[in-house]
Short mmCIF file of C-alpha atoms in Angstrom, two decimals:
data_model
loop_
_atom_site.label_atom_id
_atom_site.label_comp_id
_atom_site.label_asym_id
_atom_site.label_seq_id
_atom_site.Cartn_x
_atom_site.Cartn_y
_atom_site.Cartn_z
CA MET A 1 77.68 152.23 -28.12
CA PRO A 2 77.41 149.05 -25.47
CA PRO A 3 79.20 145.76 -25.95
CA ALA A 4 77.97 142.96 -26.74
CA THR A 5 77.78 140.33 -24.34
CA GLN A 6 78.54 136.56 -24.67
CA GLY A 7 76.22 133.64 -26.44
CA LYS A 8 73.29 136.75 -26.66
CA ARG A 9 72.82 139.34 -29.54
CA VAL A 10 72.23 142.86 -28.38
CA GLU A 11 69.91 144.63 -29.76
CA VAL A 12 71.19 148.18 -31.47
CA ASP A 13 69.76 151.61 -30.26
CA ARG A 14 68.66 153.37 -32.97
CA LYS A 15 67.68 156.54 -31.24
CA LYS A 16 71.34 156.87 -30.63
CA VAL A 17 72.60 155.70 -33.92
CA ARG A 18 69.92 158.59 -35.07
CA THR A 19 71.55 161.35 -32.06
CA ALA A 20 74.95 160.49 -33.47
CA ILE A 21 74.15 160.80 -37.62
CA ASN A 22 71.88 164.12 -36.75
CA ALA A 23 74.56 165.38 -34.99
CA GLY A 24 77.48 164.68 -37.48
CA ILE A 25 79.28 162.70 -34.18
CA PRO A 26 81.28 159.04 -34.19
CA LEU A 27 79.89 155.78 -33.45
CA SER A 28 82.70 153.46 -32.45
CA LEU A 29 83.03 149.93 -30.78
CA THR A 30 86.09 148.24 -29.26
CA THR A 31 86.75 144.64 -29.25
CA TYR A 32 89.87 142.58 -27.82
CA THR A 33 89.26 139.46 -29.03
CA LEU A 34 86.22 140.08 -31.85
CA PRO A 35 83.99 136.69 -30.50
CA HIS A 36 81.95 135.87 -32.78
CA GLU A 37 78.51 137.59 -31.12
CA MET A 38 80.85 141.06 -31.19
CA GLU A 39 81.14 140.05 -35.21
CA VAL A 40 77.13 140.29 -35.44
CA TYR A 41 77.17 143.30 -33.26
CA MET A 42 79.36 145.28 -35.70
CA ASN A 43 77.23 144.22 -38.59
CA ASP A 44 74.59 145.24 -36.85
CA ILE A 45 75.21 148.91 -36.00
CA LEU A 46 76.07 149.31 -39.41
CA ARG A 47 72.84 148.12 -40.93
CA VAL A 48 70.89 150.33 -38.82
CA PHE A 49 73.39 153.32 -39.50
CA LEU A 50 72.60 152.57 -43.17
CA GLU A 51 69.33 152.63 -42.90
CA GLU A 52 68.55 155.79 -41.15
CA LEU A 53 70.39 157.44 -44.16
CA ASP A 54 68.30 155.24 -46.27
CA GLN A 55 71.51 153.74 -47.90
CA THR A 56 69.99 150.08 -47.91
CA GLN A 57 71.05 149.33 -51.47
CA MET A 58 74.60 149.67 -49.73
CA ILE A 59 74.46 146.86 -46.90
CA GLU A 60 75.02 143.75 -48.57
CA TYR A 61 78.55 144.71 -50.21
CA LEU A 62 79.46 147.36 -46.78
CA SER A 63 78.74 144.28 -44.25
CA TYR A 64 81.28 141.98 -46.04
CA CYS A 65 83.85 144.69 -46.23
CA LEU A 66 83.62 145.59 -42.98
CA SER A 67 83.47 141.56 -42.00
CA GLU A 68 87.19 141.85 -43.95
CA LEU A 69 88.32 144.81 -42.87
CA ILE A 70 87.58 143.59 -39.22
CA THR A 71 89.57 139.64 -39.33
CA ASN A 72 92.21 141.16 -40.97
CA SER A 73 92.96 143.89 -38.08
CA LYS A 74 92.27 140.96 -35.69
CA LYS A 75 95.13 138.67 -37.99
CA ALA A 76 97.04 141.95 -37.48
CA ASN A 77 97.32 141.93 -34.00
CA THR A 78 96.81 137.66 -33.46
CA LYS A 79 100.64 138.34 -35.65
CA ARG A 80 102.35 140.97 -33.50
CA VAL A 81 101.62 138.26 -30.20
CA TYR A 82 102.61 135.36 -32.01
CA PHE A 83 105.86 136.92 -33.54
CA LYS A 84 106.32 137.93 -30.11
CA GLN A 85 106.15 134.28 -28.56
CA LYS A 86 108.19 132.90 -31.48
CA LYS A 87 111.00 135.55 -30.41
CA LEU A 88 111.06 137.08 -34.03
CA ASP A 89 111.26 140.50 -34.97
CA ILE A 90 108.29 141.46 -37.15
CA THR A 91 109.78 144.92 -38.52
CA ASN A 92 113.20 142.18 -39.98
CA GLN A 93 112.18 140.71 -43.73
CA ALA A 94 113.92 137.29 -42.84
CA ASP A 95 111.90 136.61 -39.39
CA TYR A 96 108.51 137.68 -41.15
CA GLU A 97 108.94 134.96 -43.88
CA LEU A 98 109.92 132.75 -41.37
CA GLY A 99 107.42 133.16 -39.18
CA MET A 100 104.74 133.40 -41.89
CA LYS A 101 105.21 129.99 -42.99
CA THR A 102 103.72 128.60 -39.85
CA PHE A 103 101.81 131.13 -38.55
CA LYS A 104 98.46 130.61 -40.10
CA SER A 105 98.34 126.88 -39.08
CA ASP A 106 99.72 127.28 -35.21
CA THR A 107 97.16 129.82 -34.29
CA LEU A 108 94.49 127.87 -35.78
CA ASP A 109 95.18 124.83 -33.72
CA ASP A 110 95.46 127.18 -30.27
CA ILE A 111 93.35 130.45 -31.73
CA ASN A 112 92.16 130.80 -27.99
CA TYR A 113 95.85 131.03 -26.01
CA TYR A 114 97.10 133.74 -28.92
CA LEU A 115 93.58 135.69 -28.10
CA SER A 116 94.26 136.03 -25.02
CA LEU A 117 97.69 136.84 -25.39
CA GLN A 118 96.66 140.18 -27.60
CA LYS A 119 94.15 140.99 -24.81
CA LYS A 120 96.55 141.09 -22.10
CA ALA A 121 98.60 143.10 -24.57
CA GLY A 122 95.76 145.53 -24.82
CA LEU A 123 95.27 145.00 -28.92
CA TYR A 124 92.17 146.17 -29.90
CA VAL A 125 89.93 146.50 -33.08
CA ARG A 126 87.67 149.30 -33.30
CA LEU A 127 85.06 149.97 -35.46
CA ILE A 128 84.25 153.62 -36.05
CA LEU A 129 81.04 154.92 -38.14
CA GLN A 130 80.46 158.63 -38.75
CA PHE A 131 78.04 160.99 -41.22
CA ARG A 132 79.30 164.28 -41.98
CA ASN A 133 79.27 166.71 -44.38
CA GLY A 134 77.33 164.50 -46.85
CA LYS A 135 79.73 162.14 -46.35
CA ILE A 136 80.21 158.21 -44.64
CA LYS A 137 82.59 157.39 -43.21
CA ILE A 138 83.51 153.62 -41.97
CA GLU A 139 86.99 152.91 -40.08
CA VAL A 140 88.44 150.09 -38.54
CA ARG A 141 91.59 150.92 -36.78
CA ASN A 142 93.93 148.48 -34.64
CA ASN A 143 97.07 149.23 -32.39
CA SER A 144 99.55 147.25 -34.31
CA ASP A 145 101.25 149.18 -37.06
CA LEU A 146 101.80 147.78 -40.20
CA THR A 147 105.24 146.67 -41.52
CA VAL A 148 107.06 148.14 -44.40
CA PHE A 149 106.41 144.08 -45.83
CA GLU A 150 102.54 144.18 -44.98
CA TYR A 151 102.14 147.88 -46.38
CA LYS A 152 103.27 146.93 -49.20
CA ARG A 153 101.63 143.60 -49.53
CA ILE A 154 98.25 145.78 -49.25
CA HIS A 155 98.82 148.10 -52.22
CA ASP A 156 99.98 145.19 -54.64
CA LYS A 157 96.94 143.70 -53.70
CA LEU A 158 94.93 147.41 -53.79
CA SER A 159 96.94 147.40 -57.28
CA ARG A 160 95.53 143.98 -58.64
CA ALA A 161 92.21 144.57 -58.00
CA GLN A 162 92.20 146.85 -60.64
CA GLN A 163 92.81 143.72 -63.34
CA TYR A 164 89.47 142.56 -62.64
CA SER A 165 86.56 143.15 -63.86
CA SER A 166 83.97 140.75 -61.43
CA VAL A 167 84.52 139.26 -58.60
CA ASP A 168 84.48 135.61 -60.84
CA GLN A 169 87.29 136.77 -62.45
CA ALA A 170 89.33 137.06 -59.60
CA LEU A 171 88.17 133.64 -58.03
CA ASP A 172 89.73 132.06 -60.86
CA GLN A 173 93.14 133.23 -60.70
CA VAL A 174 95.66 131.48 -58.28
CA LEU A 175 96.54 134.05 -55.36
CA ASP A 176 98.67 133.78 -52.82
CA ASP A 177 96.99 133.31 -49.82
CA SER A 178 99.78 132.87 -47.23
CA GLU A 179 97.97 135.60 -45.54
CA GLY A 180 94.11 135.98 -45.02
CA ALA A 181 94.15 139.80 -46.93
CA GLY A 182 94.93 138.77 -49.86
CA LEU A 183 91.71 137.35 -51.56
CA GLY A 184 89.66 138.96 -49.55
CA LEU A 185 91.17 142.63 -50.10
CA ILE A 186 90.77 141.99 -53.81
CA ILE A 187 87.16 140.84 -53.33
CA MET A 188 86.13 143.57 -51.25
CA ILE A 189 87.69 146.84 -53.88
CA LEU A 190 85.55 144.54 -56.39
CA MET A 191 82.43 145.10 -53.90
CA LEU A 192 82.94 148.98 -53.58
CA GLN A 193 83.03 149.34 -57.10
CA LYS A 194 79.35 147.56 -57.62
CA ILE A 195 78.29 150.64 -55.17
CA GLY A 196 80.19 152.92 -57.56
CA LEU A 197 82.89 153.87 -55.71
CA THR A 198 86.69 153.50 -56.89
CA GLU A 199 90.19 152.35 -54.80
CA GLU A 200 90.70 156.47 -54.16
CA ASN A 201 87.39 155.42 -51.78
CA PHE A 202 89.54 152.84 -49.86
CA GLN A 203 92.94 153.85 -47.74
CA VAL A 204 95.07 152.44 -45.78
CA LEU A 205 97.31 154.33 -43.35
CA CYS A 206 99.25 154.43 -40.23
CA GLU A 207 98.49 156.98 -37.64
CA ASN A 208 99.55 157.56 -34.04
CA GLY A 209 100.52 153.91 -33.39
CA GLU A 210 97.38 152.98 -34.90
CA THR A 211 96.91 151.01 -38.59
CA ILE A 212 93.67 152.99 -39.86
CA THR A 213 92.02 151.41 -42.97
CA ARG A 214 89.13 153.61 -44.06
CA ILE A 215 85.74 153.81 -46.36
CA ILE A 216 84.54 157.49 -47.33
CA LEU A 217 81.39 157.49 -49.22
CA PRO A 218 78.76 159.82 -50.57
CA LEU A 219 75.30 159.58 -49.91
CA ASN A 220 74.16 158.15 -53.53
CA LYS A 221 73.22 160.96 -55.28
CA LYS A 222 69.17 160.23 -55.45
CA THR A 223 69.21 160.71 -51.64
CA GLN A 224 71.20 163.65 -51.26
CA ASP A 225 68.79 164.82 -54.30
CA GLU A 226 65.58 163.90 -52.37
CA ILE A 227 67.23 165.75 -49.36
CA ASP A 228 67.90 168.76 -51.29
CA PHE A 229 64.24 169.18 -52.48
CA ILE A 230 62.63 169.06 -48.86
CA SER A 231 65.35 171.24 -47.39
CA GLU A 232 64.33 173.60 -50.42
CA GLU A 233 60.91 173.52 -49.47
CA PHE A 234 61.05 173.67 -46.14
CA VAL A 235 63.48 177.31 -46.85
CA LYS A 236 60.38 178.46 -48.11
CA VAL A 237 58.39 178.23 -44.69
CA ILE A 238 61.19 181.43 -44.15
CA GLU A 239 59.28 184.12 -45.86
CA GLU A 240 55.65 182.62 -43.76
CA LEU A 241 57.82 183.10 -40.17
CA PRO A 242 57.38 186.52 -38.57
CA GLN A 243 59.93 189.22 -38.93
CA PHE A 244 61.56 191.07 -35.91
CA PRO A 245 59.06 192.88 -33.78
CA GLU A 246 58.94 196.42 -34.81
CA ASN A 247 60.23 197.94 -32.07
CA ILE A 248 63.51 195.89 -31.92
CA SER A 249 63.65 196.21 -35.62
CA ALA A 250 63.91 200.22 -34.69
CA ILE A 251 66.76 199.76 -32.40
CA ASN A 252 68.70 198.04 -34.97
CA ARG A 253 68.33 200.59 -37.32
CA LEU A 254 69.88 203.40 -35.07
CA LEU A 255 72.38 200.98 -34.36
CA SER A 256 73.51 200.68 -38.11
CA ASP A 257 72.92 204.46 -38.24
CA PRO A 258 76.65 205.71 -38.06
CA ASP A 259 74.96 209.08 -36.78
CA SER A 260 73.26 207.81 -34.10
CA LYS A 261 74.41 208.42 -30.50
CA MET A 262 74.55 206.57 -27.55
CA SER A 263 71.59 208.86 -26.05
CA ASP A 264 69.05 208.24 -29.24
CA ILE A 265 69.74 204.20 -28.61
CA ALA A 266 69.31 204.29 -24.61
CA MET A 267 65.98 206.55 -25.49
CA GLN A 268 64.69 204.05 -28.13
CA ILE A 269 65.53 201.22 -25.38
CA SER A 270 63.86 202.93 -22.61
CA ASN A 271 60.45 202.89 -24.58
CA ASP A 272 60.42 199.43 -24.45
CA VAL A 273 59.78 198.06 -20.63
CA SER A 274 60.93 194.53 -21.51
CA LEU A 275 63.95 195.44 -23.41
CA SER A 276 64.82 197.87 -20.58
CA ALA A 277 64.35 194.89 -18.03
CA GLU A 278 66.88 192.83 -20.29
CA LEU A 279 69.42 195.41 -20.59
CA LEU A 280 69.91 196.13 -17.08
CA LYS A 281 69.57 192.28 -15.85
CA MET A 282 72.67 192.08 -18.42
CA VAL A 283 74.95 194.83 -16.90
CA ASN A 284 73.94 193.62 -13.20
CA SER A 285 74.75 189.94 -14.06
CA ALA A 286 78.12 188.42 -12.38
CA ALA A 287 79.59 189.18 -15.81
CA PHE A 288 79.90 192.71 -15.77
CA ALA A 289 80.88 192.39 -12.00
CA LEU A 290 80.02 196.38 -11.17
CA ALA A 291 80.52 197.50 -7.41
CA SER A 292 76.91 198.99 -7.01
CA PRO A 293 74.23 198.04 -9.53
CA CYS A 294 73.18 200.14 -12.42
CA SER A 295 70.15 201.31 -12.83
CA SER A 296 70.45 204.01 -15.82
CA ILE A 297 69.65 203.02 -19.09
CA TYR A 298 72.18 205.13 -20.73
CA ASP A 299 74.77 203.70 -18.62
CA ALA A 300 73.90 200.22 -19.10
CA VAL A 301 74.22 201.11 -23.02
CA LYS A 302 77.71 202.48 -22.69
CA LEU A 303 78.68 199.31 -20.80
CA VAL A 304 77.68 196.89 -22.87
CA GLY A 305 78.62 198.53 -26.06
CA LEU A 306 76.88 198.20 -29.67
CA ARG A 307 77.64 194.99 -30.08
CA GLY A 308 76.13 193.61 -26.93
CA ILE A 309 73.12 195.59 -27.40
CA LYS A 310 72.69 193.91 -30.77
CA ASN A 311 73.46 190.35 -29.48
CA MET A 312 70.69 190.95 -27.27
CA LEU A 313 68.27 192.25 -29.46
CA PHE A 314 69.10 189.02 -31.63
CA SER A 315 68.50 186.66 -28.91
CA ILE A 316 65.22 188.27 -27.48
CA GLY A 317 63.84 189.06 -31.54
CA ALA A 318 64.48 185.05 -32.22
CA VAL A 319 62.80 184.27 -29.12
CA GLN A 320 59.62 186.65 -29.68
CA SER A 321 59.10 185.76 -32.77
CA PHE A 322 59.60 182.01 -32.04
CA ALA A 323 57.06 182.58 -29.52
CA LYS A 324 54.42 183.76 -31.88
CA THR A 325 54.78 180.29 -33.59
CA GLY A 326 54.14 177.91 -30.33
CA ALA A 327 57.94 176.35 -30.52
CA GLY A 328 58.27 173.09 -27.88
CA GLU A 329 59.52 174.10 -24.26
CA ALA A 330 61.74 171.15 -24.21
CA LEU A 331 63.93 173.34 -27.33
CA TRP A 332 63.86 176.29 -25.72
CA THR A 333 65.32 175.03 -22.22
CA HIS A 334 68.06 173.45 -24.52
CA ALA A 335 68.69 176.72 -26.09
CA TYR A 336 68.59 178.54 -23.05
CA GLN A 337 71.32 175.56 -21.43
CA VAL A 338 73.54 175.80 -24.62
CA ALA A 339 73.37 179.80 -24.57
CA PHE A 340 73.92 179.48 -20.50
CA TYR A 341 77.31 176.64 -20.84
CA SER A 342 78.51 179.09 -24.33
CA TYR A 343 79.01 182.08 -22.42
CA ASN A 344 80.36 180.75 -19.37
CA LEU A 345 82.92 178.55 -21.03
CA ALA A 346 84.01 181.42 -23.57
CA ARG A 347 84.46 183.17 -20.57
CA ASN A 348 86.61 181.10 -18.91
CA PHE A 349 88.77 179.49 -21.59
CA PHE A 350 89.11 182.71 -24.10
CA ASN A 351 89.47 185.39 -21.42
CA GLY A 352 90.75 188.43 -23.37
CA GLN A 353 88.70 187.53 -26.38
CA ARG A 354 86.29 190.12 -25.92
CA ASN A 355 84.45 189.28 -29.48
CA VAL A 356 84.24 185.24 -28.70
CA ILE A 357 82.89 186.45 -25.01
CA GLU A 358 80.35 189.07 -26.22
CA ASP A 359 78.76 186.41 -28.78
CA ALA A 360 78.93 183.48 -27.10
CA TYR A 361 75.52 183.34 -25.53
CA VAL A 362 73.41 184.54 -29.00
CA CYS A 363 75.04 181.42 -30.82
CA GLY A 364 74.77 179.24 -28.44
CA LEU A 365 70.80 180.41 -27.99
CA LEU A 366 69.89 180.44 -31.52
CA HIS A 367 72.18 176.65 -32.81
CA ASP A 368 69.29 174.93 -33.40
CA MET A 369 67.18 177.38 -35.13
CA GLY A 370 66.62 175.22 -37.63
CA LYS A 371 65.04 172.49 -35.24
CA ILE A 372 62.85 175.42 -34.23
CA ILE A 373 61.56 175.96 -37.71
CA PHE A 374 60.86 172.16 -37.92
CA GLU A 375 58.77 172.01 -34.78
CA THR A 376 56.82 175.50 -35.53
CA SER A 377 56.04 174.94 -39.27
CA HIS A 378 52.36 175.05 -39.97
CA PRO A 379 50.89 171.71 -39.90
CA ASP A 380 49.01 172.61 -43.81
CA PHE A 381 51.93 173.70 -44.61
CA ILE A 382 54.54 170.42 -43.56
CA ASN A 383 51.16 168.13 -44.88
CA GLY A 384 51.76 170.09 -48.35
CA VAL A 385 55.25 169.50 -48.87
CA ARG A 386 54.82 165.60 -47.59
CA LYS A 387 52.62 165.82 -50.62
CA MET A 388 54.88 167.36 -53.23
CA SER A 389 57.65 164.85 -51.20
CA SER A 390 55.02 161.87 -52.37
CA GLU A 391 54.44 163.41 -55.78
CA LYS A 392 58.10 163.34 -56.55
CA ASN A 393 58.16 159.48 -55.13
CA ILE A 394 60.57 160.49 -52.41
CA PRO A 395 60.29 158.02 -49.85
CA ALA A 396 58.63 158.73 -46.43
CA GLU A 397 61.34 158.01 -44.33
CA ILE A 398 63.51 160.84 -46.05
CA PHE A 399 61.09 163.18 -45.17
CA GLU A 400 60.78 162.09 -41.40
CA LYS A 401 64.61 162.21 -41.27
CA LEU A 402 64.56 165.92 -42.01
CA LEU A 403 61.62 166.56 -39.59
CA ALA A 404 64.08 164.99 -36.80
CA GLY A 405 66.84 167.34 -37.52
CA VAL A 406 68.52 165.94 -40.77
CA ASN A 407 70.26 168.80 -42.34
CA HIS A 408 68.68 171.80 -39.38
CA ALA A 409 72.16 173.02 -39.01
CA GLU A 410 71.52 174.61 -43.05
CA ILE A 411 68.43 175.23 -42.98
CA GLY A 412 69.30 177.00 -39.26
CA ALA A 413 71.74 179.19 -41.10
CA ARG A 414 69.42 180.44 -44.19
CA VAL A 415 66.75 181.72 -41.61
CA ALA A 416 69.51 183.97 -40.06
CA GLU A 417 70.79 185.16 -42.86
CA ASN A 418 66.78 185.74 -44.17
CA TRP A 419 66.71 188.04 -41.21
CA ASN A 420 70.09 189.79 -41.81
CA PHE A 421 71.86 188.48 -38.74
CA PRO A 422 75.34 189.02 -39.25
CA ASP A 423 77.88 186.21 -40.65
CA VAL A 424 79.47 185.24 -36.92
CA ILE A 425 75.61 184.30 -35.94
CA VAL A 426 74.90 182.29 -39.34
CA ASN A 427 77.97 180.90 -39.46
CA ALA A 428 77.64 179.54 -35.65
CA ILE A 429 74.46 178.11 -36.63
CA ARG A 430 75.53 176.81 -39.64
CA TYR A 431 78.88 174.92 -38.31
CA HIS A 432 77.58 173.81 -34.85
CA HIS A 433 77.87 170.60 -35.41
CA ALA A 434 81.20 170.44 -37.66
CA PRO A 435 83.75 173.11 -35.92
CA ASP A 436 86.19 172.06 -38.62
CA SER A 437 84.80 173.16 -41.27
CA ALA A 438 83.86 176.81 -39.91
CA PRO A 439 85.43 179.76 -41.34
CA VAL A 440 89.07 180.43 -39.78
CA ASP A 441 87.75 183.93 -38.30
CA VAL A 442 84.93 182.00 -36.00
CA LYS A 443 86.47 178.77 -35.51
CA LYS A 444 86.81 179.38 -31.70
CA LEU A 445 83.14 180.60 -31.21
CA VAL A 446 82.03 177.70 -33.09
CA SER A 447 84.10 175.49 -30.82
CA VAL A 448 82.49 177.08 -27.87
CA VAL A 449 78.96 176.29 -29.28
CA TYR A 450 79.77 172.48 -30.40
CA LEU A 451 80.88 171.64 -27.12
CA ALA A 452 78.19 173.81 -24.87
CA ASP A 453 75.77 172.26 -26.86
CA LEU A 454 77.16 168.24 -26.55
CA MET A 455 77.78 168.88 -23.02
CA THR A 456 74.19 168.88 -22.53
CA HIS A 457 73.85 165.77 -24.51
CA TYR A 458 76.34 164.33 -22.65
CA GLN A 459 74.51 164.87 -19.09
CA LYS A 460 71.67 163.43 -20.44
CA GLU A 461 73.88 160.29 -21.63
CA GLU A 462 72.83 160.93 -25.49
CA VAL A 463 76.38 161.39 -26.15
CA ALA A 464 79.56 159.78 -25.02
CA PHE A 465 82.91 161.23 -23.93
CA TYR A 466 85.08 159.37 -27.41
CA GLN A 467 82.25 161.12 -29.64
CA ILE A 468 83.46 164.87 -28.86
CA ASP A 469 85.72 166.05 -31.19
CA VAL A 470 89.50 165.30 -30.20
CA ASP A 471 90.64 169.04 -31.50
CA VAL A 472 88.10 170.73 -29.53
CA LEU A 473 88.70 169.46 -26.19
CA LYS A 474 92.59 170.05 -26.63
CA GLU A 475 91.41 173.68 -27.60
CA PHE A 476 89.57 173.45 -24.07
CA LYS A 477 93.27 171.75 -22.62
CA LEU A 478 90.52 168.84 -21.67
CA ALA A 479 92.84 165.98 -21.47
CA ASN A 480 90.18 162.96 -20.20
CA GLU A 481 86.96 162.61 -19.08
CA VAL A 482 86.94 163.22 -15.73
CA GLN A 483 88.40 167.13 -16.46
CA PHE A 484 85.12 167.17 -19.02
CA LYS A 485 82.87 165.87 -16.53
CA LYS A 486 84.35 167.97 -13.67
CA ILE A 487 83.13 171.16 -16.30
CA SER A 488 79.74 169.78 -17.25
CA ASP A 489 78.76 168.89 -13.42
CA GLN A 490 79.95 172.78 -12.41
CA LEU A 491 77.91 174.22 -15.54
CA LEU A 492 74.78 172.17 -14.80
CA GLU A 493 74.47 173.24 -11.24
CA ALA A 494 74.92 177.02 -12.26
CA PHE A 495 72.50 176.87 -14.84
CA ASN A 496 69.85 175.12 -12.31
CA LYS A 497 70.40 177.32 -9.65
CA GLN A 498 69.82 180.57 -12.46
CA ASP A 499 66.78 178.37 -13.22
CA SER A 500 65.36 178.23 -10.21
CA GLY A 501 66.52 182.06 -9.06
CA GLU A 502 68.55 180.69 -6.14
#
């Protein structure tokens, strides 16, 4: 997200927030000194994020929680530079107690000086927001490890919060406020309880040199039920979609028959001019690196193999079926680009893993099938679902968010199941925004499609490098943005050349 500029309130880019929600990727914002305008901007991002998820009932409570967490993270960083200036060891209990006696008064008297020191030391506060698998994650991180004393103090306060039933009751108690995390942390837990959460939804941990405070909360049941209802209604459109063309279905039946001969399959493909052309185009591509062009359908079938033929049929069949419904050009351009990237990423990074390479193109092509369903549904059908939603008092905003792509991965997977696609394609569609949740046997393939998809959005500046899953980047041995951008640029150039027929 763009930084807030001093003295000026920056508008949150709602489109980028929506893109992050639909793709299940994180939004992140980092500050070193947390000026007032930055704190306002962080709260604005949280508000828009919750509005896009129709969780406005949480805004007031979570805004308080966010302010508490980022202020505590900033104080933790200030404490580190203060102790260093005083030549005190923050990990030594005697030094810690001595330093805390004067910490608040000294730093308040000269806060700008200590803020400049923590910026110089590279100590940051980072906000991360993410929506995935039906859960909202709010994280505040700072790169100052908690000491044993701080960790114990925080957990003492979390335990103490369970004794109170209201904020008023907590305020009536005399609490030790030698550190700012005391009363505020207790009130925060009580705030979370007001929206139905418990201390289990709040975590404090240290990881890789960072202190992480994390709130995990589900969508409220009403919103989830509304999304499920509309999704089910949309899934019914599957029955109205045209089935695969008969010529493709006939070849599929041959491929599934263990008694079929290669010659029978070749003959059936030969009877269809467009399939023959696609098959010859495939075997004569750079992927097969043949010494001389192949012109025999029978030889081509042997070269491509049964799995390759099946994937070709799924690709062509889906394109032909959706073409009848009038899917938009932009969606198909994106689909072909992701397919091209997926295949080339698989071939270059998973050389020798034949199944990943063979399945990459078709899975990339069909990853957004759910979005195509939304775009190609007949207006009468969409209006019918909208009317039913209205009758059930489901807000129009929920309906529009599903049209914009929320839940499209699940709906696309159900379409694929309805068309009897193999599990590998179904799972690639279902998990292309959540590779870490994919079944183990398809995790590499799903990671390929995930990275190819985000690469296209990165090229349009709709997604930033930091939003890409770190584990996926490690899988591709991409240690930094320079390496990622180099591959991204190469793939874009190759795709444009192919697209222009060069």
